[in-house]
Coordinates of C-alpha atoms in Angstrom, one line a residue:
Chain X
M1 CA 3.0 48.3 -15.9
H2 CA 5.9 46.6 -14.2
E3 CA 3.6 44.3 -12.4
H4 CA 1.8 43.4 -15.6
D5 CA 5.1 42.4 -17.2
N6 CA 5.9 40.2 -14.3
I7 CA 2.6 38.5 -14.5
L8 CA 3.2 37.8 -18.2
L9 CA 6.7 36.6 -17.4
T10 CA 5.5 34.3 -14.6
E11 CA 3.0 32.8 -17.0
A12 CA 5.7 32.3 -19.6
V13 CA 8.0 30.7 -17.1
E14 CA 5.2 28.3 -16.0
R15 CA 4.4 27.3 -19.6
Y16 CA 8.1 26.9 -20.3
I17 CA 8.6 24.6 -17.3
S18 CA 5.5 22.5 -18.0
G19 CA 6.5 22.2 -21.7
E20 CA 3.4 23.9 -23.1
M21 CA 5.4 26.2 -25.3
T22 CA 5.6 25.6 -29.1
P23 CA 9.2 24.9 -30.3
D24 CA 9.4 28.5 -31.7
E25 CA 8.3 30.1 -28.5
R26 CA 10.7 27.9 -26.6
L27 CA 13.6 29.1 -28.7
Q28 CA 12.7 32.7 -28.3
F29 CA 12.3 32.3 -24.6
E30 CA 15.6 30.6 -24.2
N31 CA 17.3 33.4 -26.1
L32 CA 15.6 35.8 -23.7
R33 CA 17.0 33.8 -20.8
K34 CA 20.5 34.0 -22.2
A35 CA 20.2 37.7 -22.9
D36 CA 18.6 38.7 -19.6
S37 CA 20.1 37.4 -16.5
E38 CA 17.2 38.6 -14.4
V39 CA 14.8 36.5 -16.5
D40 CA 17.2 33.5 -16.2
Q41 CA 17.3 33.9 -12.4
M42 CA 13.6 34.1 -12.2
V43 CA 13.2 30.9 -14.2
V44 CA 15.6 29.1 -11.9
T45 CA 14.0 30.3 -8.6
H46 CA 10.5 29.8 -9.9
T47 CA 11.2 26.3 -11.1
M48 CA 12.6 25.5 -7.8
F49 CA 9.6 26.9 -6.0
L50 CA 7.1 25.1 -8.3
Q51 CA 8.9 21.8 -7.6
K52 CA 8.6 22.4 -3.9
M53 CA 4.9 23.2 -4.2
N54 CA 4.5 20.1 -6.4
R55 CA 6.2 17.9 -3.9
Y56 CA 4.1 19.2 -1.1
N57 CA 1.0 18.4 -3.1
E58 CA 2.3 14.9 -3.9
W59 CA 3.2 14.2 -0.3
Q60 CA -0.2 15.4 0.9
K61 CA -2.0 13.2 -1.5
F62 CA 0.2 10.2 -0.6
Q63 CA -0.4 10.7 3.1
V64 CA -4.1 10.8 2.6
S65 CA -4.0 7.6 0.6
L66 CA -1.8 5.9 3.2
N67 CA -4.4 6.6 5.9
E68 CA -7.2 5.3 3.7
I69 CA -5.3 2.2 2.9
H70 CA -4.6 1.7 6.6
D71 CA -8.2 1.9 7.6
D72 CA -9.2 -0.4 4.7
L73 CA -6.7 -3.0 5.4
A74 CA -7.4 -2.9 9.2
T75 CA -11.1 -3.3 8.6
Q76 CA -10.6 -6.2 6.2
G77 CA -8.2 -7.8 8.8
K78 CA -5.3 -7.8 6.4
I79 CA -3.1 -6.1 8.8
D80 CA -3.1 -6.6 12.6
S81 CA -4.0 -3.1 13.5
P82 CA -6.1 -2.7 16.6
A83 CA -7.1 0.8 15.4
L84 CA -10.6 0.2 14.2
K85 CA -12.7 -0.3 17.3
G86 CA -15.4 2.1 18.5
K87 CA -14.8 5.6 17.4
A88 CA -12.3 4.7 14.6
K89 CA -14.8 2.2 13.3
I90 CA -17.5 4.9 13.2
A91 CA -15.1 7.3 11.5
Y92 CA -14.3 4.7 9.0
L93 CA -17.9 4.0 8.2
F94 CA -18.4 7.7 7.7
N95 CA -15.7 7.8 5.2
K96 CA -16.8 4.6 3.6
Y97 CA -20.5 5.4 3.2
K98 CA -21.7 8.8 2.3
R99 CA -25.0 8.4 4.0
V100 CA -23.8 10.1 7.1
G101 CA -27.2 11.3 8.2
S102 CA -28.7 7.8 8.5
I103 CA -25.6 6.5 10.3
A104 CA -25.7 9.4 12.7
A105 CA -29.3 8.6 13.3
S106 CA -28.6 5.0 14.0
I107 CA -25.8 6.0 16.3
A108 CA -28.1 8.4 18.1
G109 CA -30.5 5.6 18.6
L110 CA -27.8 3.3 19.9
T111 CA -26.6 6.1 22.2
A112 CA -30.1 6.6 23.6
L113 CA -30.1 2.9 24.6
L114 CA -26.6 3.1 26.1
V115 CA -27.1 6.4 27.8
S116 CA -29.8 5.0 30.0
A117 CA -27.3 2.5 31.4
I118 CA -24.4 4.9 31.8
L119 CA -24.0 7.6 34.3
W120 CA -23.5 11.2 33.3
S121 CA -23.1 14.4 35.4
V122 CA -25.9 16.6 34.5
T123 CA -26.8 20.1 35.7
P124 CA -30.4 21.0 35.2
K125 CA -31.0 24.2 33.3
T126 CA -31.7 27.1 35.6
Q127 CA -32.3 30.7 35.1
R128 CA -28.8 32.3 34.9
A129 CA -29.5 34.8 37.6
Q130 CA -30.2 32.1 40.1
L131 CA -27.4 29.8 39.0
D132 CA -24.9 31.1 41.5
L133 CA -27.2 30.6 44.4
L134 CA -28.2 27.2 43.3
N135 CA -24.7 25.9 42.6
R136 CA -24.3 24.0 45.8
N137 CA -27.7 22.3 45.8
I138 CA -27.5 21.4 42.2
H139 CA -24.2 19.8 42.7
N140 CA -25.4 17.8 45.7
L141 CA -28.4 16.7 43.7
A142 CA -26.2 15.7 40.8
N143 CA -24.0 13.8 43.2
K144 CA -26.9 11.9 44.6
S145 CA -28.3 10.9 41.2
R146 CA -24.8 10.1 40.3
Q147 CA -24.5 7.6 43.1
Q148 CA -27.8 6.1 42.3
D149 CA -26.9 5.8 38.7
Q150 CA -23.7 4.2 39.7
E151 CA -25.5 1.6 41.8
I152 CA -28.0 0.9 39.0
Y153 CA -25.2 0.7 36.6
N154 CA -23.3 -1.7 38.7
L155 CA -26.3 -3.9 39.1
K156 CA -27.2 -3.9 35.5
N157 CA -23.8 -4.4 34.0
N158 CA -21.9 -7.4 35.0
Q159 CA -20.7 -8.1 31.5
S160 CA -20.2 -4.6 30.3
T161 CA -17.3 -3.9 28.0
T162 CA -17.0 -0.2 28.5
S163 CA -16.4 0.6 32.1
I164 CA -17.0 4.2 32.6
V165 CA -15.4 4.6 36.0
K166 CA -11.9 3.5 36.2
P167 CA -11.3 2.6 39.8
A168 CA -7.8 4.0 39.9
I169 CA -8.8 7.5 39.0
N170 CA -12.5 7.5 39.7
Y171 CA -13.4 10.2 37.2
S172 CA -16.9 10.4 35.9
S173 CA -17.7 11.9 32.6
G174 CA -18.6 15.5 32.7
G175 CA -19.0 16.7 29.2
T176 CA -17.0 17.7 26.2
G177 CA -14.4 20.4 25.5
F178 CA -12.4 21.4 22.5
I179 CA -9.0 22.9 21.7
I180 CA -8.8 26.7 21.1
D181 CA -5.0 26.7 21.1
S182 CA -2.9 23.8 20.0
K183 CA -0.5 24.1 23.0
G184 CA -3.3 22.5 25.1
L185 CA -5.9 25.2 25.9
L186 CA -9.5 24.0 25.8
V187 CA -12.9 25.5 26.4
T188 CA -15.9 23.8 27.8
N189 CA -19.0 24.8 29.8
A190 CA -18.6 26.2 33.3
H191 CA -21.3 23.9 34.6
V192 CA -19.3 20.9 33.4
I193 CA -16.4 21.6 35.7
Q194 CA -18.3 23.2 38.5
N195 CA -17.0 22.0 41.9
A196 CA -14.6 19.6 40.3
Q197 CA -11.7 18.4 42.5
N198 CA -9.7 17.0 39.6
I199 CA -10.1 17.3 35.9
A200 CA -8.9 15.1 33.1
V201 CA -9.4 15.4 29.4
A202 CA -9.3 12.4 27.0
N203 CA -9.1 12.5 23.2
A204 CA -10.7 10.3 20.7
A205 CA -7.8 7.8 20.9
G206 CA -8.4 7.5 24.6
D207 CA -5.3 9.2 25.8
E208 CA -6.0 10.9 29.1
Y209 CA -4.4 14.1 30.3
E210 CA -4.6 16.0 33.5
A211 CA -6.0 19.5 33.2
K212 CA -6.6 22.5 35.4
V213 CA -9.1 25.4 35.2
V214 CA -7.6 28.6 34.0
Y215 CA -10.8 30.6 34.0
T216 CA -14.4 30.2 34.6
D217 CA -17.3 32.4 33.8
P218 CA -20.6 31.1 35.2
V219 CA -22.7 33.8 33.6
R220 CA -21.7 33.0 30.1
D221 CA -21.3 29.3 31.2
I222 CA -17.8 29.0 29.7
A223 CA -14.6 27.7 31.3
V224 CA -11.1 27.7 29.9
L225 CA -8.9 24.6 30.8
R226 CA -5.3 24.0 30.3
I227 CA -3.7 20.6 29.8
I228 CA -0.8 20.4 32.4
D229 CA 0.2 16.8 31.6
K230 CA 3.9 16.2 30.7
N231 CA 2.9 13.6 28.2
F232 CA 0.8 16.1 26.2
K233 CA 2.5 17.2 23.0
S234 CA 1.3 20.3 21.1
L235 CA -1.1 19.5 18.3
P236 CA -0.8 20.8 14.8
P237 CA -2.4 24.2 14.2
V238 CA -6.2 24.2 15.0
P239 CA -8.1 23.3 11.8
Y240 CA -11.3 25.3 12.6
G241 CA -11.6 29.1 12.8
F242 CA -13.6 31.0 15.4
T243 CA -16.1 33.4 13.8
K244 CA -17.7 36.3 15.4
K245 CA -20.5 36.2 12.9
T246 CA -23.9 35.0 13.9
A247 CA -25.2 32.0 12.0
E248 CA -28.2 32.5 9.8
M249 CA -31.6 31.1 10.5
A250 CA -31.9 27.5 9.0
E251 CA -28.1 27.4 8.5
P252 CA -26.9 23.8 8.6
L253 CA -24.6 23.1 11.6
F254 CA -22.8 20.1 13.0
T255 CA -21.1 19.0 16.2
L256 CA -18.8 16.4 17.6
G257 CA -19.0 15.5 21.2
Y258 CA -19.0 12.7 23.9
P259 CA -22.5 11.7 24.9
R260 CA -20.8 8.4 25.7
E261 CA -17.2 6.9 25.8
D262 CA -16.7 7.4 22.1
I263 CA -16.9 10.6 20.0
V264 CA -20.2 11.1 18.2
Y265 CA -21.1 13.2 15.2
N266 CA -24.4 15.1 15.0
E267 CA -25.9 17.6 12.6
G268 CA -28.8 20.0 12.8
Y269 CA -29.7 23.6 12.0
L270 CA -30.0 27.0 13.6
S271 CA -33.6 27.4 14.7
S272 CA -33.5 30.7 16.5
K273 CA -31.0 33.5 16.9
T274 CA -31.8 33.9 20.6
G275 CA -31.5 31.4 23.4
F276 CA -33.6 30.3 26.3
N277 CA -36.1 32.9 27.3
G278 CA -34.8 35.3 24.6
D279 CA -31.2 35.2 25.9
T280 CA -29.0 37.1 23.4
L281 CA -25.7 35.4 24.4
S282 CA -26.9 32.2 23.0
C283 CA -28.8 30.8 20.0
Q284 CA -31.2 27.9 19.7
I285 CA -30.2 24.9 17.6
E286 CA -32.2 21.9 16.5
I287 CA -29.9 18.9 17.1
A288 CA -29.9 15.6 18.8
A289 CA -28.1 16.9 22.0
N290 CA -27.4 14.4 24.7
R291 CA -26.2 14.8 28.2
G292 CA -22.4 14.8 28.0
T293 CA -22.3 16.9 24.8
S294 CA -22.2 20.0 26.9
G295 CA -19.2 22.0 25.7
S296 CA -19.1 20.6 22.2
P297 CA -18.1 22.9 19.3
I298 CA -20.9 23.9 16.9
L299 CA -19.6 24.3 13.4
N300 CA -20.9 25.6 10.2
N301 CA -20.2 24.3 6.7
E302 CA -17.0 26.3 6.4
G303 CA -15.6 24.5 9.4
D304 CA -15.9 27.7 11.5
V305 CA -16.8 27.3 15.2
I306 CA -19.9 29.5 15.7
G307 CA -20.5 28.5 19.3
I308 CA -20.4 26.1 22.2
L309 CA -23.3 23.7 22.9
N310 CA -24.5 24.2 26.4
S311 CA -27.8 22.9 27.4
R312 CA -31.0 21.0 26.5
Q313 CA -34.4 22.1 27.4
K314 CA -35.7 19.2 29.5
D315 CA -39.3 19.1 28.2
Q316 CA -38.4 19.3 24.5
E317 CA -36.7 16.7 22.5
G318 CA -33.9 17.8 20.2
V319 CA -33.9 21.5 21.3
A320 CA -30.5 22.8 22.5
F321 CA -28.8 26.1 22.9
F322 CA -25.3 27.2 22.2
I323 CA -23.2 30.1 23.4
R324 CA -22.0 32.2 20.5
S325 CA -18.3 32.2 19.6
R326 CA -18.2 36.0 20.1
N327 CA -18.1 35.3 23.8
L328 CA -14.9 33.4 23.4
Y329 CA -13.0 36.4 22.2
T330 CA -14.3 38.4 25.2
I331 CA -13.4 35.6 27.6
L332 CA -9.9 35.2 26.2
N333 CA -9.3 38.9 26.8
E334 CA -10.5 38.5 30.4
V335 CA -8.2 35.6 30.8
K336 CA -5.3 37.6 29.5
E337 CA -6.1 40.4 31.9
K338 CA -6.1 37.9 34.8
E339 CA -3.0 36.0 33.8
K340 CA -0.7 38.9 33.0
T341 CA 2.4 37.1 33.9
D342 CA 1.7 34.0 31.9
A343 CA 3.5 34.3 28.5
A344 CA 1.9 31.3 27.1
I345 CA -1.6 32.7 27.7
Q346 CA -0.6 36.1 26.4
N347 CA 0.4 34.6 23.1
V348 CA -2.8 32.7 22.5
K349 CA -4.6 33.9 19.5
L350 CA -7.9 32.4 18.2
N351 CA -7.6 31.1 14.7
T352 CA -9.9 33.2 12.6
R353 CA -9.6 31.2 9.4
S354 CA -10.8 27.6 9.0
S355 CA -8.3 25.5 7.0
I356 CA -11.0 22.9 6.3
A357 CA -13.4 25.1 4.4
N358 CA -13.1 23.2 1.2
L359 CA -13.1 19.7 2.5
N360 CA -16.3 17.6 2.5
R361 CA -18.1 16.9 5.8
Q362 CA -16.4 13.5 6.4
Q363 CA -13.0 14.9 6.0
Q364 CA -13.9 17.9 8.2
A365 CA -15.1 15.6 10.9
K366 CA -11.9 13.5 10.6
K367 CA -9.8 16.6 11.0
I368 CA -11.8 18.1 13.9
Q369 CA -12.1 14.9 16.0
D370 CA -8.5 15.1 17.3
Y371 CA -9.4 18.5 18.8
V372 CA -12.4 17.5 20.6
F373 CA -11.9 16.0 24.1
M374 CA -14.0 14.3 26.7
V375 CA -13.9 16.3 30.0
K376 CA -13.8 14.1 33.0
V377 CA -14.3 15.4 36.6
N378 CA -14.4 14.1 40.1
Chain F
M1 CA 12.2 -17.7 -8.6
K2 CA 14.5 -14.9 -7.3
D3 CA 13.9 -13.1 -10.6
T4 CA 10.2 -13.0 -10.3
I5 CA 10.4 -11.6 -6.8
L6 CA 12.8 -8.9 -8.0
E7 CA 10.4 -8.1 -10.9
Q8 CA 7.5 -7.8 -8.6
E9 CA 9.4 -5.4 -6.4
I10 CA 10.4 -3.3 -9.3
L11 CA 6.8 -3.1 -10.4
L12 CA 5.7 -2.2 -6.9
L13 CA 8.2 0.6 -6.7
K14 CA 7.2 1.9 -10.1
G15 CA 3.6 2.0 -9.0
L16 CA 4.5 3.6 -5.7
A17 CA 6.4 6.4 -7.6
R18 CA 3.3 7.0 -9.6
N19 CA 1.3 7.1 -6.3
D20 CA -0.7 4.2 -7.6
R21 CA -3.0 3.1 -4.8
K22 CA -2.8 -0.6 -5.6
A23 CA 1.0 -0.7 -5.3
S24 CA 0.9 1.3 -2.1
E25 CA -1.7 -1.0 -0.7
E26 CA 0.4 -4.1 -1.6
I27 CA 3.5 -2.7 0.1
Y28 CA 1.5 -1.7 3.1
K29 CA -0.1 -5.2 3.4
Q30 CA 3.2 -7.0 3.1
N31 CA 5.2 -4.9 5.6
Y32 CA 2.9 -3.3 8.1
N33 CA 2.8 -6.1 10.7
L34 CA 6.6 -6.5 10.8
I35 CA 7.1 -2.8 11.4
Q36 CA 4.3 -2.7 14.0
A37 CA 6.0 -5.6 15.8
L38 CA 9.2 -3.7 15.8
V39 CA 7.7 -0.6 17.3
V40 CA 5.4 -2.4 19.8
N41 CA 8.2 -4.7 21.0
N42 CA 10.3 -1.6 21.7
N43 CA 8.2 0.6 23.9
G44 CA 5.8 1.9 21.3
T45 CA 2.0 1.8 20.9
A46 CA 0.0 0.8 17.9
D47 CA -0.5 4.5 17.1
D48 CA 3.3 5.0 17.2
A49 CA 3.6 2.1 14.8
R50 CA 1.2 3.6 12.4
D51 CA 3.0 6.9 12.4
I52 CA 6.4 5.3 12.0
F53 CA 5.3 3.0 9.3
Q54 CA 3.7 5.8 7.3
E55 CA 6.7 8.0 7.6
S56 CA 8.9 5.2 6.4
M57 CA 6.5 4.8 3.5
V58 CA 7.1 8.4 2.6
V59 CA 10.8 7.8 2.7
L60 CA 10.4 4.9 0.4
F61 CA 8.1 6.9 -1.9
E62 CA 10.7 9.6 -2.3
K63 CA 13.3 7.0 -2.9
A64 CA 11.2 5.3 -5.5
R65 CA 10.5 8.7 -7.2
S66 CA 14.1 9.7 -7.3
G67 CA 14.9 6.5 -9.1
T68 CA 17.9 5.8 -6.8
F69 CA 16.5 2.7 -5.2
E70 CA 19.1 0.0 -5.8
L71 CA 17.5 -3.3 -5.6
N72 CA 20.3 -4.8 -3.6
C73 CA 17.9 -5.3 -0.8
Q74 CA 14.2 -6.0 -0.6
I75 CA 11.6 -3.4 0.1
K76 CA 11.0 -5.1 3.4
T77 CA 14.6 -4.8 4.5
Y78 CA 14.7 -1.2 3.4
L79 CA 11.4 -0.2 5.2
Y80 CA 12.5 -2.0 8.3
S81 CA 15.9 -0.2 8.4
V82 CA 14.2 3.1 7.9
A83 CA 11.5 2.5 10.5
K84 CA 14.1 1.3 13.0
R85 CA 16.2 4.5 12.6
L86 CA 13.1 6.7 12.8
W87 CA 11.8 4.9 15.9
L88 CA 15.2 5.1 17.7
K89 CA 15.3 8.7 17.0
K90 CA 11.9 9.3 18.3
L91 CA 12.7 7.3 21.5
Q92 CA 15.8 9.3 22.0
Q93 CA 13.8 12.6 21.6
Q94 CA 11.4 11.5 24.3
N95 CA 14.2 10.2 26.5
R96 CA 12.6 6.7 26.4
F97 CA 15.7 4.9 25.0
T98 CA 15.8 1.3 25.8
E99 CA 19.0 -0.7 26.2
E100 CA 17.4 -3.9 25.2
W101 CA 16.5 -3.6 21.6
N102 CA 14.3 -6.4 20.4
D103 CA 14.5 -6.9 16.7
S104 CA 15.5 -9.3 13.9
G105 CA 18.7 -7.4 13.0
M106 CA 17.9 -6.8 9.4
Q107 CA 19.7 -3.6 8.4
V108 CA 20.9 -1.7 5.4
R109 CA 22.4 1.8 5.4
V110 CA 19.7 4.4 5.2
D111 CA 21.3 7.3 7.1
D112 CA 21.7 9.5 3.9
D113 CA 18.1 8.8 2.8
I114 CA 16.8 9.8 6.3
E115 CA 18.8 12.9 6.3
V116 CA 17.4 13.9 2.9
H117 CA 14.0 13.0 4.1
E118 CA 14.3 15.1 7.2
Q119 CA 15.3 18.1 5.1
K120 CA 12.3 17.5 2.8
D121 CA 10.0 17.0 5.8
Q122 CA 11.0 20.3 7.2
E123 CA 10.4 21.9 3.8
F124 CA 7.0 20.2 3.6
N125 CA 6.0 21.6 7.0
L126 CA 7.2 25.0 6.1
M127 CA 5.2 24.9 2.9
H128 CA 2.2 23.7 4.8
Q129 CA 2.6 26.6 7.3
S130 CA 3.1 29.1 4.6
I131 CA 0.0 27.9 2.7
Q132 CA -2.1 27.9 5.9
N133 CA -0.9 31.4 6.8
L134 CA -1.9 32.8 3.4
G135 CA -5.5 33.1 4.2
E136 CA -8.4 33.1 1.8
P137 CA -9.0 33.5 -1.1
C138 CA -5.3 33.1 -1.8
K139 CA -5.0 29.7 -0.4
S140 CA -7.9 28.2 -2.3
L141 CA -7.0 30.1 -5.4
L142 CA -3.4 28.7 -5.5
E143 CA -4.6 25.2 -4.6
A144 CA -7.2 25.3 -7.4
F145 CA -4.5 26.4 -10.0
Y146 CA -1.4 24.5 -8.9
F147 CA -2.8 21.4 -7.2
K148 CA -6.2 20.8 -8.8
K149 CA -4.9 22.0 -12.1
K150 CA -8.0 24.1 -12.8
S151 CA -7.9 26.5 -15.7
M152 CA -7.9 30.2 -15.1
Q153 CA -11.3 30.4 -16.7
E154 CA -12.8 27.8 -14.3
I155 CA -11.2 29.6 -11.4
A156 CA -12.6 33.0 -12.4
E157 CA -16.0 31.5 -12.6
S158 CA -16.0 29.6 -9.3
F159 CA -14.3 32.4 -7.4
G160 CA -16.5 35.0 -8.9
Y161 CA -13.9 37.1 -10.8
T162 CA -15.3 39.1 -13.7
N163 CA -12.7 37.6 -16.1
S164 CA -9.7 35.3 -16.2
E165 CA -7.3 38.2 -16.5
N166 CA -8.4 39.5 -13.0
A167 CA -8.1 36.0 -11.6
K168 CA -4.6 35.8 -13.1
T169 CA -3.5 39.0 -11.5
Q170 CA -4.9 37.9 -8.2
K171 CA -3.2 34.5 -8.5
Y172 CA 0.1 36.2 -9.2
K173 CA -0.2 38.4 -6.1
C174 CA -1.0 35.4 -4.0
L175 CA 1.9 33.5 -5.4
M176 CA 4.3 36.4 -4.6
R177 CA 2.9 36.4 -1.0
L178 CA 3.3 32.7 -0.7
K179 CA 6.9 32.9 -1.9
K180 CA 7.6 35.6 0.5
L181 CA 6.2 33.7 3.4
F182 CA 8.1 30.6 2.4
F183 CA 11.4 32.0 1.7
S184 CA 11.5 34.4 4.7
Q185 CA 11.5 31.2 6.9
Y186 CA 13.4 29.0 4.5
T187 CA 16.5 31.2 4.3
K188 CA 16.5 31.5 8.1
K189 CA 16.8 27.7 8.2
E190 CA 19.9 27.6 6.1
P191 CA 23.1 27.5 8.3

């Protein structure tokens, strides 16, 4: 009963504050306040709290509108902001036009043209059991084709604007990774960083950070990386959640990854609950997967990560597999076992609740893109 | 001539206080390049400039809403002064302080406003954290009621409660949890 009174009282306080009371009610309520100090106290604290909530809401709306204004003005050339090139331009178009699908399709077309001229590390899909044995050979093969690609690339592109290989560092693009802990822990595919000497990750803005491998699991094809760069500042809390649930057949899914130098959005659907050759660790997804998107997050409409993209069947266009998020929990426990002395690792907890469930797809993509990184290896 | 400029500024500030997009856009357009130059000429990137400018806009927004903006200086001067202080602070935090400071020397006193802003900013982050930590359905429920101003009836329907009374009870419990989350941190912050 006591709680019921409190609910009524809270409601009264809110109507009182917002001025919805009739003059009579108001008078009664004010008398009640005078007579009962507890009620009076409640009105004061509740008013204060509502003001704080209100201000929070106002600020949030204001900040959203500032970002929109910035992008608009920069695109119209009314301010000298260099922000809108490449990925920002794409993100802007996404927000500007609601026809995401067709844009994504045209980007995919463009990518296909670009990809042929750009080099990517690629590990052919093999049976898992043989993977370990074949590591070396695959790597050598990949290296060879990498060199050839490099030569072709150099021959073809004398006037290219996007130089993939920066001579100073000499990284080549490996794949995609995404943040699982805002202090700088990422996951990607094990095959992306296999035999890597050095690893760097670059965000959508192009900032590059040095990273090292914390853990790798070739069977599940998952690796955990940590950013060890002094320039890296912790990100705000991770927006997406990690769900242990399996996606349903035909459930719409989307991904952000780096098939090329800029981040690219793609969408598709779950086509089978099992992976290659009936593998139960993974599921099959119908999506325009490109080389370089290995390690991208696969998300559902709620903004929950349901898996990690890992491979494409060579002979079928648009068929890809992803490793289910469930495995991330298992792997994180294994990492914690291994790194007993590392307090930062011990404190890592996967976010279970997406904070972007109620946003539309454009807003979700915008929020997520800061957490998806290109993984570069050499 | 001076009068009309002043009138324009007052109109802009009034618009800004209402979160009117046209006014914000106008202020943005008129001042962004100047602030960007200030940041970029002093060790910053274009992204830093964007952050600093937008934070300065928030300070101006609060100032406009509190009605204490005395028009003894132009919006431009005010924004510039705020941005300069914020950027200096940021440089100091990152130990990237430069001796040679390239700027045009426009300056009004903004220390008090920045102090107020920082306090509010902390509160804002705390509220954000608290709301994020609420979990569902509490988070969406409170947002629907307090931010999107949906009626309890609408909320009951969209969340699937059998009637608005149940939704109300749930909302109350959520609000209590949010308050608890918020104030447990909030009081710790008080010296």
